[in-house]
mmCIF file of C-alpha atoms in Angstrom:
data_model
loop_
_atom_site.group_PDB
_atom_site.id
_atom_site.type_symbol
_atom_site.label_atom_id
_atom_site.label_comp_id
_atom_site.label_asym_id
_atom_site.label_seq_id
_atom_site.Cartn_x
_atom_site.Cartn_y
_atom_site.Cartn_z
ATOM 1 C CA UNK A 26 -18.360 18.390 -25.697
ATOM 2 C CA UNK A 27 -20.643 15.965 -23.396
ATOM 3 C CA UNK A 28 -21.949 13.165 -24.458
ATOM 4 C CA UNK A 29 -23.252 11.650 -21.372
ATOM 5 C CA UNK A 30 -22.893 11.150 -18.002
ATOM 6 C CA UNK A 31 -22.789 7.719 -16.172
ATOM 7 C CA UNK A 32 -22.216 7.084 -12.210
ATOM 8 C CA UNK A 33 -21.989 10.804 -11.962
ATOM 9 C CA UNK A 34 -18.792 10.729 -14.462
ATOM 10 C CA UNK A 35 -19.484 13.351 -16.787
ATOM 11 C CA UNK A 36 -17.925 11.324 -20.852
ATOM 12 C CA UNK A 37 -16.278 14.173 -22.797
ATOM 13 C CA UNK A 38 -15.308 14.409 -26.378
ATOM 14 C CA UNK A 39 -12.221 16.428 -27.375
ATOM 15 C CA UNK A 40 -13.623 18.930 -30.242
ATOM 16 C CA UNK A 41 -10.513 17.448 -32.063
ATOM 17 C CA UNK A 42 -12.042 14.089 -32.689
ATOM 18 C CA UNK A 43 -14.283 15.600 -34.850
ATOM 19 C CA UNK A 44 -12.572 16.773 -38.108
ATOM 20 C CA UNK A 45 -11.317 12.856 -37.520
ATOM 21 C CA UNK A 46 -14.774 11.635 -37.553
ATOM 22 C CA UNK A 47 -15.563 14.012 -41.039
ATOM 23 C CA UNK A 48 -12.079 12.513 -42.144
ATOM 24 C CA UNK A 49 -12.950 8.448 -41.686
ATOM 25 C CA UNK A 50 -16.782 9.020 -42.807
ATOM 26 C CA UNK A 51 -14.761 10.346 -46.320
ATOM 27 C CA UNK A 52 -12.983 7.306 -46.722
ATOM 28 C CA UNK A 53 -15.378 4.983 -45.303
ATOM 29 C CA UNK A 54 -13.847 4.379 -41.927
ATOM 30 C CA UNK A 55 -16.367 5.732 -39.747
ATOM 31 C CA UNK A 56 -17.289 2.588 -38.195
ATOM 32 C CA UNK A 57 -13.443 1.300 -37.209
ATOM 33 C CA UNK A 58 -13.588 4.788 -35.615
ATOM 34 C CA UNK A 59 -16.972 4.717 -33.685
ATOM 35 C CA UNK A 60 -15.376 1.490 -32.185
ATOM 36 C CA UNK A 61 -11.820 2.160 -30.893
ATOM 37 C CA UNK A 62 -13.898 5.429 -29.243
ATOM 38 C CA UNK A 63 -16.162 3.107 -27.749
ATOM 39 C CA UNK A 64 -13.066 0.902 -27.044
ATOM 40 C CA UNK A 65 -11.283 4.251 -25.205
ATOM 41 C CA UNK A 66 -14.508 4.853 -23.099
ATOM 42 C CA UNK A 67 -14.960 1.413 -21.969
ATOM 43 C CA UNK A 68 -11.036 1.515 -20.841
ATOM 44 C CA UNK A 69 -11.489 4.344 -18.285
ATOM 45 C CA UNK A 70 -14.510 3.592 -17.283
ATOM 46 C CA UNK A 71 -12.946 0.736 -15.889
ATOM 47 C CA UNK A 72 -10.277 2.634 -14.445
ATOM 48 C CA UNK A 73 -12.979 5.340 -13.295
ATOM 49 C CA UNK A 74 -15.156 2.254 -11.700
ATOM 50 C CA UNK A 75 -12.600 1.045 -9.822
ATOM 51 C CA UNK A 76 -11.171 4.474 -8.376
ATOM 52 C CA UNK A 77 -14.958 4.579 -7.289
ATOM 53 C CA UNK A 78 -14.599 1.646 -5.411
ATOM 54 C CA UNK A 79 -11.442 2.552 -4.094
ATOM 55 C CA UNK A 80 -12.982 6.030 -2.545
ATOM 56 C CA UNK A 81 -11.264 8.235 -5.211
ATOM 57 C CA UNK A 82 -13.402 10.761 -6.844
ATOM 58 C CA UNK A 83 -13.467 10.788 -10.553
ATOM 59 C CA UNK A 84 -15.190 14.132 -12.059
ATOM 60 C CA UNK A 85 -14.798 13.452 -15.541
ATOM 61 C CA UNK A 86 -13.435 11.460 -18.451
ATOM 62 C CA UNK A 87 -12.268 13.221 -21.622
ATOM 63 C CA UNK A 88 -11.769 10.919 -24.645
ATOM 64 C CA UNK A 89 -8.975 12.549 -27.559
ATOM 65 C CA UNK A 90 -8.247 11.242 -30.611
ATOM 66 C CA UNK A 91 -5.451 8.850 -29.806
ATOM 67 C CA UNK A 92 -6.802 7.982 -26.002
ATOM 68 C CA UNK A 93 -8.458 9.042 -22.989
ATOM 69 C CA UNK A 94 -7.919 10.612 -19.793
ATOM 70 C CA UNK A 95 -9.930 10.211 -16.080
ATOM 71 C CA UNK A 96 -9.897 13.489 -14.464
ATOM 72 C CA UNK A 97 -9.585 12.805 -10.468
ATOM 73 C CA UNK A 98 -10.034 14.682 -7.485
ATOM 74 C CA UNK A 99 -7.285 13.432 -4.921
ATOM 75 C CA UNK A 100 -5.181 10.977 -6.689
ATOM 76 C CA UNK A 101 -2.188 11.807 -4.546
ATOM 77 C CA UNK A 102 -3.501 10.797 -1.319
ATOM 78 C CA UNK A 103 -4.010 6.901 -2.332
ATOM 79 C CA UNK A 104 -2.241 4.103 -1.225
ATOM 80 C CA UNK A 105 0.452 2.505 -4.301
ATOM 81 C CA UNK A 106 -1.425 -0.807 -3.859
ATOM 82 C CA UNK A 107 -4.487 0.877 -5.155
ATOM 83 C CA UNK A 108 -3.177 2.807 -7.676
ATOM 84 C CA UNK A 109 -1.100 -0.107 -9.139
ATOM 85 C CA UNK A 110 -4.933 -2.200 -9.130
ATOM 86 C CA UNK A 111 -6.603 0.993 -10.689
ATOM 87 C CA UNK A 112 -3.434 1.451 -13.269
ATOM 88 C CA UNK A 113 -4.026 -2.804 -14.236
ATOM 89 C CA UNK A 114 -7.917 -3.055 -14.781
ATOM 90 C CA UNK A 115 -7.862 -0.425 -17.964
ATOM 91 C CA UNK A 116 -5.939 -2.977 -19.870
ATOM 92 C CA UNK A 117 -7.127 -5.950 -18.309
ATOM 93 C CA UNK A 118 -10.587 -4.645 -19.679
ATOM 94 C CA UNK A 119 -9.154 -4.324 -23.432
ATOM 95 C CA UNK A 120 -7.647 -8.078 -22.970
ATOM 96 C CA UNK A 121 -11.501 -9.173 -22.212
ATOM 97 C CA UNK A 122 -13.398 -7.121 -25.091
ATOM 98 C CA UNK A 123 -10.353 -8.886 -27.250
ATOM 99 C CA UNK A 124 -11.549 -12.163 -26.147
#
């Protein structure tokens, strides 16, 4: 399921995030959940800024219930450098939003 698109990156939801959604408003959770999601998006969009930057396309990023994923175009024809940069700013990002 979309839920937007930013930079041209389409933001998917896995339908399975859902009955976890139902599940947390139940027992008052909802909140804790709405922000570890927003957590998960902000973490590849870092990754998907930077592959951007880089000259890698990204065509989408699909958030599941434990994590997320950036869907790329040619990820194999990028230099290790790069790819060890773009594998470091996801949790550098989560290391800022925790200070």
């Amino acid at each position: 399921m979309k839920l937007f698109e930013i930079c041209g990156i389409k933001v998917k939801i896995n339908y399975m995030l859902l009955p976890i959604w139902m599940i947390s408003i139940y027992y008052h959770y909802f909140l804790e959940i709405i922000i570890v999601t927003i957590v998960i998006i902000i973490h590849e969009l870092t990754h998907s800024i930077t592959s951007i930057y880089y000259g890698i396309d990204v065509l989408e990023i699909e958030i599941f219930p434990f994590g997320g994923v950036a869907k790329t175009d040619n990820i194999f024809q990028i230099d290790p450098f790069k790819e060890i940069i773009i594998a470091i700013v996801g949790p550098c990002s989560n290391y800022i939003m925790l200070l």
